[in-house]
Coordinates of C-alpha atoms in Angstrom, one line a residue:
Chain A
M1 CA 91.3 107.7 75.3
A2 CA 90.7 108.8 79.3
M3 CA 92.0 108.6 82.1
S4 CA 91.0 105.4 83.9
M5 CA 92.8 102.3 86.5
Y6 CA 93.8 100.5 84.0
A7 CA 95.5 103.3 81.5
A8 CA 96.8 104.3 85.0
S9 CA 98.6 100.8 85.2
V10 CA 98.4 98.3 83.5
P11 CA 100.6 99.9 79.9
V12 CA 102.3 101.7 83.6
F13 CA 103.4 98.5 84.7
Q14 CA 104.9 96.9 81.1
H15 CA 106.5 100.3 79.4
M16 CA 108.5 100.3 82.8
L17 CA 108.4 96.3 82.1
R18 CA 110.1 96.6 78.7
N19 CA 113.0 98.7 79.6
L20 CA 114.1 96.5 82.8
Q21 CA 114.4 94.0 80.1
H22 CA 116.6 96.3 78.2
F23 CA 118.4 97.4 81.7
L24 CA 119.3 93.5 81.9
D25 CA 121.0 93.0 77.8
K26 CA 122.8 96.4 78.8
G27 CA 123.9 94.3 81.7
E28 CA 124.7 90.9 80.1
A29 CA 126.4 92.9 77.7
N30 CA 128.7 94.3 79.8
A31 CA 129.6 91.2 81.6
Q32 CA 130.5 90.0 78.1
A33 CA 132.8 92.6 77.1
R34 CA 134.2 92.9 80.6
K35 CA 134.8 89.9 80.4
F36 CA 133.0 88.7 84.4
E37 CA 131.0 86.3 85.5
S38 CA 127.1 87.9 84.5
A39 CA 126.2 86.4 88.7
V40 CA 128.7 89.4 90.1
L41 CA 125.6 91.6 88.6
T42 CA 122.9 89.6 89.9
T43 CA 124.2 89.3 93.0
A44 CA 125.1 92.5 93.4
R45 CA 123.5 95.2 95.4
L46 CA 123.2 98.9 96.4
A47 CA 123.8 97.6 101.0
P48 CA 123.9 94.4 103.1
D49 CA 120.6 94.9 103.8
M50 CA 119.2 95.0 100.6
L51 CA 118.6 93.1 98.1
P52 CA 120.1 91.0 95.5
F53 CA 119.6 92.7 92.2
T54 CA 117.3 89.1 91.1
R55 CA 115.3 90.3 94.4
Q56 CA 114.9 93.4 93.0
V57 CA 113.5 92.1 89.4
L58 CA 110.9 89.9 90.5
I59 CA 110.0 92.0 93.3
A60 CA 109.4 94.0 90.0
C61 CA 107.5 91.7 88.2
D62 CA 105.4 90.7 90.9
A63 CA 104.3 94.3 91.7
A64 CA 103.0 94.7 89.0
K65 CA 101.3 91.5 88.3
L66 CA 99.8 90.9 92.2
C67 CA 99.0 94.5 91.9
V68 CA 96.6 93.9 88.3
A69 CA 95.1 90.6 89.9
R70 CA 93.9 92.3 93.1
V71 CA 92.4 95.1 91.4
S72 CA 90.9 93.2 88.4
G73 CA 90.2 89.9 90.0
V74 CA 91.9 87.8 87.0
E75 CA 93.3 84.8 88.2
A76 CA 97.8 85.6 88.4
P77 CA 100.0 82.7 87.5
K78 CA 102.3 81.8 90.5
F79 CA 105.7 81.6 90.4
E80 CA 108.9 79.8 91.3
D81 CA 111.0 82.6 92.2
N82 CA 114.1 80.3 91.3
E83 CA 115.4 82.6 89.1
Q84 CA 119.2 83.4 88.8
T85 CA 120.2 84.1 85.3
F86 CA 119.5 87.4 83.3
A87 CA 117.7 85.0 81.1
E88 CA 115.6 83.3 83.6
L89 CA 115.5 86.6 84.5
K90 CA 114.1 88.2 81.7
A91 CA 112.0 85.1 80.4
R92 CA 110.4 86.4 84.0
I93 CA 109.6 89.5 82.9
Q94 CA 107.9 87.8 79.5
K95 CA 106.1 86.0 81.9
T96 CA 105.0 88.5 83.9
L97 CA 104.0 90.7 80.1
D98 CA 102.1 87.6 79.1
Y99 CA 99.6 87.7 82.4
L100 CA 99.0 91.2 82.1
G101 CA 98.6 91.2 78.0
S102 CA 95.7 89.0 79.5
V103 CA 93.5 90.9 81.6
P104 CA 91.0 93.5 80.0
A105 CA 90.8 96.8 80.5
S106 CA 87.3 95.9 81.4
A107 CA 88.5 94.2 84.8
L108 CA 90.4 96.7 86.0
D109 CA 87.8 100.5 84.8
G110 CA 85.8 101.7 87.2
T111 CA 87.4 99.5 90.3
E112 CA 88.0 102.9 91.9
D113 CA 86.7 102.4 95.9
K114 CA 86.8 98.3 95.7
E115 CA 88.5 97.1 98.9
I116 CA 91.7 95.5 98.4
T117 CA 94.3 93.8 101.3
F118 CA 96.9 92.9 100.6
P119 CA 99.9 91.3 103.1
V120 CA 102.4 94.0 104.5
G121 CA 105.1 92.1 106.2
R122 CA 104.7 88.9 107.7
D123 CA 102.1 88.6 110.0
K124 CA 100.1 92.3 108.7
T125 CA 98.0 93.4 106.2
R126 CA 96.9 96.8 105.3
T127 CA 93.6 97.4 103.4
M128 CA 92.5 100.7 101.1
T129 CA 90.8 101.9 97.6
S130 CA 91.9 100.3 94.6
Q131 CA 92.5 103.5 93.2
A132 CA 94.9 104.3 96.7
Y133 CA 96.3 101.1 96.9
L134 CA 97.4 101.6 93.0
T135 CA 98.8 105.4 92.9
T136 CA 100.7 105.8 96.6
W137 CA 100.8 101.8 97.4
A138 CA 101.3 99.8 94.0
L139 CA 102.7 102.1 91.7
P140 CA 105.7 103.5 94.1
N141 CA 106.9 99.6 94.8
F142 CA 107.0 99.1 91.4
F143 CA 109.3 102.1 90.6
F144 CA 111.3 101.4 93.7
H145 CA 112.3 97.8 92.4
V146 CA 113.1 99.4 88.7
T147 CA 114.9 102.0 89.8
T148 CA 116.8 100.1 91.9
A149 CA 116.9 97.0 89.3
Y150 CA 118.9 100.4 87.6
A151 CA 120.4 101.2 90.5
I152 CA 122.4 98.2 91.0
L153 CA 123.5 97.8 87.1
R154 CA 124.8 101.4 87.5
H155 CA 127.0 101.3 90.8
N156 CA 128.1 98.6 89.2
G157 CA 129.7 100.5 86.5
V158 CA 126.9 99.0 83.6
D159 CA 126.7 101.9 80.6
L160 CA 122.6 103.2 81.0
G161 CA 121.4 106.6 81.6
K162 CA 118.8 108.3 81.5
S163 CA 117.0 107.9 78.8
D164 CA 117.8 103.8 78.9
Y165 CA 115.3 104.2 82.0
L166 CA 112.4 106.5 80.7
A167 CA 112.5 104.7 77.1
G168 CA 113.9 101.4 77.4
A169 CA 115.5 99.6 73.7
Q170 CA 113.5 102.7 72.1
R171 CA 115.7 105.4 73.8
Chain B
M1 CA 86.6 109.2 93.6
A2 CA 87.4 107.9 90.0
M3 CA 90.4 108.3 88.7
S4 CA 91.3 111.0 86.5
M5 CA 94.4 113.1 85.2
Y6 CA 94.2 115.3 89.1
A7 CA 93.9 112.1 90.9
A8 CA 97.3 110.4 89.2
S9 CA 99.1 113.4 89.4
V10 CA 99.1 115.8 92.8
P11 CA 98.0 113.1 95.1
V12 CA 101.2 110.8 94.2
F13 CA 103.7 113.7 94.2
Q14 CA 102.4 115.2 97.4
H15 CA 102.3 111.5 99.2
M16 CA 106.1 110.7 97.4
L17 CA 107.6 114.4 98.5
R18 CA 106.2 113.9 101.8
N19 CA 107.8 111.0 102.1
L20 CA 110.8 111.9 100.2
Q21 CA 111.0 115.0 103.6
H22 CA 111.0 111.9 106.3
F23 CA 114.0 110.6 104.1
L24 CA 115.8 113.7 104.8
D25 CA 114.8 114.0 108.9
K26 CA 115.8 110.3 109.1
G27 CA 119.5 111.3 106.9
E28 CA 120.6 114.5 108.7
A29 CA 119.3 113.1 112.0
N30 CA 121.6 109.4 111.0
A31 CA 124.9 112.1 109.8
Q32 CA 123.7 113.4 113.6
A33 CA 123.8 110.3 115.9
R34 CA 126.8 109.3 113.8
K35 CA 129.1 112.8 113.8
F36 CA 130.3 113.5 110.6
E37 CA 129.1 116.7 108.7
S38 CA 126.1 116.6 106.7
A39 CA 127.0 117.5 103.6
V40 CA 128.6 113.4 103.6
L41 CA 126.0 112.2 102.6
T42 CA 123.6 115.4 100.4
T43 CA 127.0 115.2 97.9
A44 CA 127.2 111.3 97.9
R45 CA 126.7 109.2 94.5
L46 CA 125.4 105.8 94.1
A47 CA 128.2 105.7 90.4
P48 CA 131.3 108.4 89.4
D49 CA 128.4 109.6 86.7
M50 CA 125.2 110.1 88.4
L51 CA 124.3 113.1 90.3
P52 CA 124.8 113.5 93.7
F53 CA 121.7 114.1 96.5
T54 CA 120.8 117.7 96.8
R55 CA 120.8 117.1 92.2
Q56 CA 117.9 113.9 92.7
V57 CA 115.9 116.0 94.9
L58 CA 115.1 118.7 92.9
I59 CA 115.0 117.1 89.7
A60 CA 112.6 115.0 91.8
C61 CA 110.8 118.5 93.0
D62 CA 110.9 119.9 89.8
A63 CA 109.7 116.6 87.8
A64 CA 106.6 116.8 90.1
K65 CA 106.4 121.0 89.7
L66 CA 106.9 120.7 85.7
C67 CA 104.7 118.3 85.0
V68 CA 101.7 120.1 86.9
A69 CA 102.4 123.0 84.4
R70 CA 102.3 121.6 81.9
V71 CA 100.0 120.0 81.7
S72 CA 97.6 121.8 83.7
G73 CA 99.2 125.3 82.6
V74 CA 98.7 127.4 85.9
E75 CA 102.6 128.9 86.2
A76 CA 104.6 126.8 88.4
P77 CA 107.2 129.6 90.3
K78 CA 111.8 128.6 89.3
F79 CA 113.8 128.2 92.6
E80 CA 116.7 128.9 92.3
D81 CA 118.5 125.2 92.8
N82 CA 121.1 126.8 94.9
E83 CA 120.0 124.3 97.9
Q84 CA 122.6 122.3 99.7
T85 CA 122.0 121.6 102.7
F86 CA 119.4 119.2 104.4
A87 CA 117.2 122.2 105.6
E88 CA 117.7 123.9 102.6
L89 CA 116.0 120.5 100.5
K90 CA 113.4 120.8 102.7
A91 CA 112.4 124.2 102.4
R92 CA 113.3 124.0 98.8
I93 CA 110.4 120.3 98.6
Q94 CA 107.9 122.2 100.8
K95 CA 108.2 125.2 98.8
T96 CA 107.0 122.3 95.7
L97 CA 103.9 121.0 97.5
D98 CA 102.7 124.6 97.9
Y99 CA 102.1 125.1 94.3
L100 CA 101.1 121.7 94.0
G101 CA 98.1 122.3 96.7
S102 CA 97.3 125.6 94.4
V103 CA 96.7 123.6 91.3
P104 CA 93.0 123.3 90.9
A105 CA 91.6 119.5 89.8
S106 CA 90.2 121.7 87.4
A107 CA 93.0 122.2 85.8
L108 CA 94.2 118.5 84.9
D109 CA 90.9 116.7 85.1
G110 CA 90.0 116.4 81.1
T111 CA 93.1 117.1 80.0
E112 CA 94.0 113.7 78.5
D113 CA 94.4 114.1 74.3
K114 CA 96.3 117.9 75.3
E115 CA 100.0 118.0 73.6
I116 CA 102.7 118.0 76.2
T117 CA 105.9 119.7 74.1
F118 CA 108.9 119.0 76.7
P119 CA 113.0 119.5 77.1
V120 CA 114.4 116.2 76.4
G121 CA 118.4 116.9 77.5
R122 CA 120.1 120.0 75.9
D123 CA 119.1 120.7 72.3
K124 CA 116.3 118.0 71.7
T125 CA 112.3 118.8 72.6
R126 CA 109.1 116.0 72.7
T127 CA 105.7 115.8 72.6
M128 CA 103.7 113.4 73.6
T129 CA 99.7 112.7 74.9
S130 CA 99.5 114.3 78.2
Q131 CA 98.5 111.6 79.9
A132 CA 101.3 109.6 78.0
Y133 CA 103.5 112.2 79.4
L134 CA 102.2 111.3 82.9
T135 CA 101.8 107.7 82.7
T136 CA 104.8 107.1 81.0
W137 CA 107.4 109.9 81.6
A138 CA 106.8 112.1 84.5
L139 CA 105.9 109.7 86.9
P140 CA 108.5 107.4 85.9
N141 CA 111.4 110.3 85.7
F142 CA 109.7 111.2 89.4
F143 CA 110.0 108.0 90.7
F144 CA 113.2 107.3 89.4
H145 CA 114.5 111.3 91.3
V146 CA 112.4 109.9 94.8
T147 CA 114.4 106.3 94.7
T148 CA 117.9 107.1 94.0
A149 CA 117.6 109.9 96.8
Y150 CA 116.6 107.6 98.7
A151 CA 119.1 104.7 97.4
I152 CA 122.0 106.7 97.9
L153 CA 120.5 107.7 102.6
R154 CA 120.4 102.9 102.1
H155 CA 123.9 102.6 100.5
N156 CA 125.5 104.8 103.7
G157 CA 123.8 103.1 105.8
V158 CA 120.6 105.4 107.1
D159 CA 118.3 103.4 108.5
L160 CA 115.8 103.3 106.2
G161 CA 113.3 101.2 105.5
K162 CA 110.4 99.8 102.7
S163 CA 108.3 101.5 105.4
D164 CA 109.5 104.9 104.5
Y165 CA 110.1 105.0 101.2
L166 CA 106.6 104.0 101.5
A167 CA 104.8 105.3 103.9
G168 CA 106.9 108.4 105.2
A169 CA 106.8 109.4 108.6
Q170 CA 103.0 107.9 109.2
R171 CA 105.4 104.2 108.9

C-alpha cells in the first residue's frame, strides 16, 4: 500500500484507540485488584491545572474523529461528553472506531492541499493545508492525549509498559 | 506537496523536536526563576519505574533518528547518551535535527513496502513494512517520549500549555 492521507491517518488512529481501550481494561482491572473505586483513576490528573483522565480519553477520541471529519468531509456523529466510568469511556472509543471505520479511503486520499480551518481555543481559528493539519497538528494532538491518559494510569501505579502502549492487547 | 513517506516522517520529527527544545528552554528558565537546581527537573520521573526526563529526551531523539536511518538507509551518527543538563540535551536535539536535515526526501519516498527489522527489548526483533513501522511503531514511540518529557515538566509546575506542545516557540 502506498503512503497516502488515509494511510497516515485512519489506521493510525484505529491502532492507537484500540491500544487506549486496552489501557482502560488494565486500569479497571487494577482498581478492582487493589480494591479502590475506579473513579480514583478516571478523575486523576498529572497536575492540578491539567485535565483529568476522562477528558484525556474524550479528547483523544475527538482529535481522531474531528481530524477525519474535517479532512474527508464525512459528517461525524456528535457525542455528549458525559462519560465517566471505564465502561462508558470504552463505549465512546468504540463509537469513534465505528465512525472511523465508516469513512472510505477515497474520501481522504488526494486532499493534501485542501484548506482546513479549525478552532484553536475559544475564539480563534487556524487554517492549514490538510496535510500540514494532519501531520503537525491533529496527529501530535491525538498522541498527546493518548500518552497523557497512559501516563496518568502509570503515575498511579497501573501495571502498564511500553508494549501496552505500542501494541495494546496484541503485546 | 503530496503525502509520502518523507512528508509523514522527517517534517513531523523536525517540528516536534523543535517544540521539545522549547520545552527545555521553559524548563530551564523555570528552574532559575524558582531558584532550584535544574537537575531536579532533568532527573524527574512520573513513576519510580519510568525513565527520567533526560532519557525521555534522548529516546525521543533516537526514535526519530533511528526511524529515518532504517527507512532511508542513510547512516546516522551514534551518540554516547551522556547528556545530563538542559544545555547538553538541547545540543543532542540539535545534532538529531542536523542529521534529519541531511536526509533527502528521495531516500525515504517509495520505501513503503521495504522490510524493516528492528530491536524490541533486549533480545527480540520485529519485522514490518516500512510504512507500518513508521505509522504504527516509530511515530507512536516518538510522540510517547516527547509527550512524557512535557508531562514530567508540567507535573513539576513548569508553565507549559498545549500551545507550547503543538507550536513550540511559534505559539
